[in-house]
Amino acid sequence: MASLLVKIFSIFLIIICIFTPQALSVVPEECKTETDGCTNKEKALPLKIIAIFSILIASIIGVCSPLFTRSVPALNPERSLFVIVKCFASGIILATGFMHVLPDSFDMLTSKCLKENPWHKFPFTGFVAMLSAIVTLIVDSVATSIYSKKSNNEVIPEVASPAGGRQQDMAVVNVGHFHGHHHGLKPAQGAVDQQLLRNRVIAMVLELGIVVHSVVIGLSLGASNNTCTIKGLVAALCFHQMFEGMGLGGCILQAEYKAMKKFTMAFFFSVTTPFGTALGIALSNTYKDNSPTALITEGLLNASSAGLLIYMALVDLLSAEFMGQKLQGSIKLQIKCYAAVLLGAGFMSLMAKWA
């Protein structure tokens, strides 16, 4: 299933890049990089190397901290505090899509460095983000269907429909007066299995969106030689990666993967931004962040990532949580979670001032 999701999303991104018109990659005179007192490649390089390790450590702390909450009773996934923390992290992911990724894409795809036709005559950012959200819905739905069919094929002898009759009759014969309890347990177990499948799909799709976004912001950081902005940007990205990692880590925890699978997903999240930064450093001599090719490619990737993150935050994280039995059964807990969402979204919106 992981390979299926990767293939679908990769094909979507490749199609976007293939149809990016390379003929528009003529750099206008006014878009050529200007040098000032802040542009210093020699001084910027140590800062970017520090950034690689700082962001890596922050990412590891963020994504791994939820994975060890089972050993802390207060942060167990069944407790209310875990739900509140997850809502806080979901608010951060939502704000990342709306306040960081989407505005960056608008700025890139409406830049004066791109030709008037077609980039200034059609809202490509909104269009691509919309397509990305629809594709995410399709992947989400198809993946859930595939998982469900596999699960049903495996548990048909064990979990029968109440209307089926055969399992019900066997329960009456075999367990006698325990039939009522036994009969109610099976559908409940089926519901748990179904929720587990949804959690696994959510974790996979969410990681895809975050990885795409992380590579793009890492590439931009690595290619920049502006020492005046790098310092603030590194600090902002460390906080950004830490809290975004908390949201992803919570989803990985609820997916109940085996240890190796958890490690693999945490590893890929942790290394993508440092990898993008290292790639940006390697390409800093030839990569120009204000060239039409770079603006178009990064703008389309950001728009795709924004649509995915916004869909996941609203539909698979927040809506699923607030419409679930736990929050629907407690208005007090709902209010706390609303406050957590607003706090997370507000905090990450404030970070948009620096990153």
XYZ file of C-alpha atoms in Angstrom:
355
model
C 0.000 0.000 0.000
C 2.839 2.401 0.756
C 4.306 1.821 -2.713
C 0.887 2.406 -4.314
C 0.484 5.776 -2.616
C 4.026 6.814 -3.527
C 3.502 5.846 -7.181
C 0.189 7.696 -7.511
C 1.454 10.894 -5.943
C 4.790 10.734 -7.822
C 2.987 10.333 -11.154
C 0.847 13.372 -10.301
C 3.918 15.511 -9.580
C 5.809 14.225 -12.631
C 2.890 15.134 -14.909
C 2.910 18.681 -13.516
C 6.651 19.043 -14.095
C 6.518 17.526 -17.615
C 3.931 20.036 -18.737
C 5.796 22.973 -17.240
C 6.674 25.089 -20.293
C 10.454 25.321 -20.359
C 10.248 27.957 -23.106
C 9.247 30.505 -20.466
C 12.543 30.102 -18.633
C 14.012 33.339 -19.961
C 15.313 35.469 -17.105
C 14.196 39.106 -17.457
C 16.779 41.757 -16.710
C 14.917 43.016 -13.618
C 14.874 39.505 -12.097
C 18.619 38.962 -12.013
C 20.007 38.425 -8.535
C 21.147 41.595 -6.859
C 24.036 41.560 -4.419
C 24.016 43.588 -1.225
C 25.700 43.605 2.155
C 23.782 40.504 3.258
C 24.761 38.320 0.304
C 27.925 36.450 1.241
C 28.399 32.865 0.107
C 31.374 32.166 2.401
C 29.551 33.321 5.538
C 26.281 31.677 4.501
C 27.773 28.193 4.106
C 28.539 27.588 7.840
C 25.056 28.827 8.722
C 23.498 26.380 6.292
C 25.571 23.486 7.635
C 24.404 24.386 11.166
C 20.859 24.538 9.775
C 21.100 20.972 8.451
C 21.931 19.518 11.864
C 19.577 21.838 13.800
C 16.575 21.022 11.604
C 17.451 17.308 11.660
C 17.496 17.240 15.475
C 14.274 19.279 15.732
C 12.546 16.985 13.217
C 13.625 13.844 15.081
C 12.399 15.252 18.403
C 9.080 16.299 16.887
C 8.199 13.102 15.026
C 9.535 10.691 17.672
C 8.074 12.291 20.810
C 4.495 11.024 20.168
C 5.823 7.507 19.496
C 6.948 7.180 23.112
C 3.787 8.538 24.730
C 2.454 5.059 25.492
C 5.002 4.892 28.307
C 3.550 8.134 29.741
C 0.067 7.405 31.144
C -1.167 10.994 30.733
C -0.250 10.991 27.008
C -1.688 7.587 26.150
C -3.738 7.751 22.889
C -6.846 6.814 24.869
C -6.514 9.836 27.157
C -8.045 13.261 26.548
C -4.680 15.026 26.710
C -3.451 13.103 23.654
C -6.507 14.228 21.687
C -5.883 17.861 22.683
C -2.222 17.659 21.637
C -3.212 16.039 18.349
C -5.698 18.848 17.658
C -2.947 21.386 18.395
C -0.665 19.638 15.883
C -3.508 19.427 13.338
C -3.982 23.188 13.646
C -0.281 23.599 12.867
C -0.583 21.424 9.754
C -3.646 23.390 8.620
C -1.839 26.720 9.085
C 1.198 25.332 7.266
C -0.963 24.764 4.199
C -2.845 28.078 4.341
C -0.210 30.448 5.753
C 3.103 29.085 4.476
C 2.815 26.838 1.438
C -0.141 28.417 -0.388
C 1.087 32.061 -0.155
C 4.563 30.976 -1.291
C 3.024 29.321 -4.329
C 0.955 32.434 -5.141
C 4.069 34.617 -4.892
C 6.092 32.316 -7.136
C 3.485 31.763 -9.837
C 2.537 35.467 -10.028
C 6.113 36.734 -9.950
C 7.103 39.525 -12.323
C 9.873 37.193 -13.472
C 7.279 35.037 -15.262
C 5.722 36.085 -18.538
C 2.287 37.669 -18.519
C 0.759 34.860 -20.554
C -0.248 32.428 -19.104
C 1.037 32.887 -15.537
C -0.637 36.231 -14.825
C -3.848 35.414 -16.654
C -4.905 32.277 -14.774
C -4.775 31.390 -11.044
C -2.547 28.314 -11.375
C -1.957 28.079 -7.619
C -5.635 27.706 -6.764
C -6.212 25.372 -9.709
C -3.324 23.029 -8.840
C -4.197 23.091 -5.114
C -7.784 22.150 -6.002
C -6.602 19.289 -8.223
C -4.240 18.142 -5.484
C -7.079 18.055 -2.949
C -9.237 16.040 -5.368
C -6.396 13.613 -6.124
C -5.797 13.264 -2.377
C -9.486 12.421 -1.923
C -9.220 9.790 -4.662
C -6.069 8.262 -3.177
C -7.618 8.373 0.300
C -10.785 6.653 -0.874
C -9.131 4.043 -3.106
C -6.500 3.168 -0.519
C -9.146 2.752 2.173
C -11.205 0.504 -0.132
C -8.203 -1.683 -0.923
C -7.257 -1.956 2.736
C -10.860 -2.749 3.703
C -11.241 -5.486 1.107
C -8.030 -7.132 2.208
C -9.127 -6.916 5.826
C -12.603 -8.308 5.110
C -11.162 -11.240 3.175
C -8.958 -12.073 6.125
C -11.613 -11.813 8.853
C -14.783 -13.138 7.140
C -14.675 -16.441 9.094
C -14.230 -14.474 12.293
C -16.523 -11.429 11.918
C -19.992 -12.001 10.512
C -22.788 -9.578 9.762
C -25.649 -9.542 12.271
C -28.001 -10.173 9.353
C -26.026 -13.216 8.224
C -27.589 -15.505 10.765
C -25.059 -18.371 10.558
C -22.502 -16.876 12.941
C -25.315 -15.758 15.225
C -26.765 -19.262 15.410
C -23.341 -20.747 16.109
C -22.875 -18.232 18.894
C -26.174 -19.264 20.477
C -25.265 -22.943 20.402
C -21.699 -22.561 21.622
C -21.861 -19.877 24.251
C -25.414 -19.990 25.480
C -26.198 -17.140 27.842
C -22.960 -15.342 26.834
C -24.387 -14.801 23.357
C -25.369 -11.195 23.954
C -21.875 -10.164 24.994
C -20.180 -12.234 22.279
C -22.453 -10.980 19.521
C -21.800 -7.344 20.459
C -18.040 -7.826 20.586
C -17.591 -8.854 16.959
C -18.943 -5.723 15.245
C -17.040 -3.630 17.768
C -13.818 -5.406 16.801
C -14.677 -4.859 13.130
C -15.132 -1.138 13.793
C -11.747 -1.007 15.529
C -10.116 -2.726 12.546
C -11.771 -0.285 10.155
C -10.541 2.705 12.153
C -7.036 1.259 12.211
C -7.083 0.993 8.425
C -8.156 4.634 8.138
C -5.362 5.684 10.497
C -2.790 3.924 8.342
C -4.018 5.548 5.136
C -4.034 8.962 6.831
C -0.464 8.532 8.069
C 0.776 7.513 4.616
C -0.925 10.304 2.657
C -0.014 12.964 5.222
C 3.650 11.969 5.089
C 3.664 12.314 1.300
C 2.418 15.890 1.462
C 4.831 16.882 4.213
C 7.817 15.306 2.439
C 7.145 17.255 -0.775
C 6.848 20.511 1.139
C 9.939 19.784 3.238
C 12.167 19.175 0.214
C 11.060 22.449 -1.381
C 11.710 24.607 1.697
C 15.037 22.848 2.276
C 16.071 23.517 -1.309
C 15.221 27.203 -0.960
C 17.215 27.482 2.259
C 20.249 25.694 0.819
C 20.304 27.841 -2.321
C 20.090 31.133 -0.442
C 23.251 33.104 0.336
C 21.519 35.880 2.250
C 23.005 35.789 5.766
C 20.474 38.346 7.025
C 17.527 35.999 6.475
C 19.100 32.569 7.011
C 19.450 32.915 10.811
C 15.794 33.754 11.417
C 14.704 31.228 8.812
C 16.619 28.399 10.498
C 15.029 29.106 13.882
C 11.558 29.286 12.341
C 12.074 26.054 10.391
C 13.245 24.224 13.516
C 9.998 25.113 15.320
C 8.016 24.379 12.163
C 9.514 20.907 11.693
C 9.199 20.038 15.371
C 5.481 20.769 15.658
C 4.623 19.444 12.206
C 6.501 16.281 13.193
C 4.339 16.008 16.301
C 1.231 15.911 14.127
C 2.683 13.259 11.857
C 4.067 11.285 14.801
C 0.613 11.172 16.391
C -0.833 9.735 13.175
C 1.964 7.154 12.941
C 1.325 6.151 16.553
C -2.405 5.649 15.946
C -1.648 3.616 12.817
C -0.015 0.995 15.088
C 2.688 0.039 12.626
C 5.482 -2.337 13.494
C 8.673 -0.799 14.865
C 10.527 -0.928 11.531
C 7.695 0.821 9.701
C 7.542 3.547 12.338
C 11.287 4.041 12.105
C 11.166 4.273 8.296
C 8.412 6.916 8.272
C 10.083 8.930 11.035
C 13.406 8.702 9.194
C 12.032 10.006 5.895
C 10.292 12.924 7.594
C 13.425 13.831 9.559
C 15.879 13.802 6.648
C 13.839 15.438 3.860
C 14.414 19.076 4.857
C 18.147 18.542 5.617
C 18.408 16.644 2.310
C 16.746 19.518 0.460
C 19.108 21.972 2.174
C 22.167 19.912 1.202
C 20.860 19.685 -2.362
C 20.374 23.458 -2.417
C 23.963 23.978 -1.225
C 25.253 21.670 -3.971
C 23.247 23.543 -6.617
C 23.791 27.040 -5.226
C 26.205 27.957 -8.042
C 23.706 27.172 -10.790
C 20.332 27.285 -8.997
C 18.643 30.688 -9.060
C 15.538 30.919 -6.921
C 14.158 33.783 -9.045
C 14.617 32.063 -12.402
C 11.369 31.196 -14.203
C 12.147 27.461 -14.154
C 12.700 27.456 -10.387
C 9.650 29.644 -9.735
C 7.362 27.467 -11.832
C 8.623 24.151 -10.466
C 8.597 25.212 -6.803
C 5.301 27.069 -7.207
C 3.513 24.031 -8.644
C 5.016 21.691 -6.045
C 3.988 24.063 -3.246
C 0.457 24.323 -4.635
C 0.214 20.520 -4.790
C 1.501 20.194 -1.246
C -0.868 22.922 0.010
C -3.942 21.193 -1.410
C -2.905 17.906 0.162
C -2.092 19.375 3.589
C -5.294 21.427 3.774
C -7.422 18.419 2.792
C -5.684 16.147 5.282
C -5.884 18.663 8.129
C -9.574 19.459 7.642
C -10.997 16.109 6.512
C -8.839 13.309 7.882
C -7.566 14.923 11.075
C -9.864 17.627 12.453
C -13.216 16.537 11.030
C -12.626 12.883 11.884
C -11.599 13.820 15.425
C -14.423 16.269 16.166
C -17.086 14.000 14.672
C -15.799 10.968 16.557
C -17.480 9.455 19.602
C -14.901 10.752 22.084
C -15.407 14.461 21.337
C -19.099 14.163 20.516
C -19.629 12.775 23.989
C -18.009 15.711 25.794
C -18.680 19.397 25.112
C -15.971 20.342 27.610
C -13.361 18.321 25.713
C -14.591 19.813 22.434
C -13.985 23.332 23.743
C -10.474 22.405 24.847
C -9.759 20.925 21.432
C -11.146 24.008 19.658
C -8.779 26.136 21.736
C -5.888 23.784 20.890
C -6.620 24.032 17.154
C -6.778 27.840 17.292
C -3.600 27.979 19.359
C -1.704 25.715 16.960
C -2.976 27.544 13.875
C -2.268 30.933 15.457
C 1.242 29.961 16.481
C 2.145 28.676 13.027
C 0.512 31.712 11.402
C 2.780 33.927 13.504
C 5.768 31.940 12.275
C 4.890 32.995 8.713
C 6.485 36.349 9.580
C 9.926 34.683 9.468
C 9.411 31.572 7.308
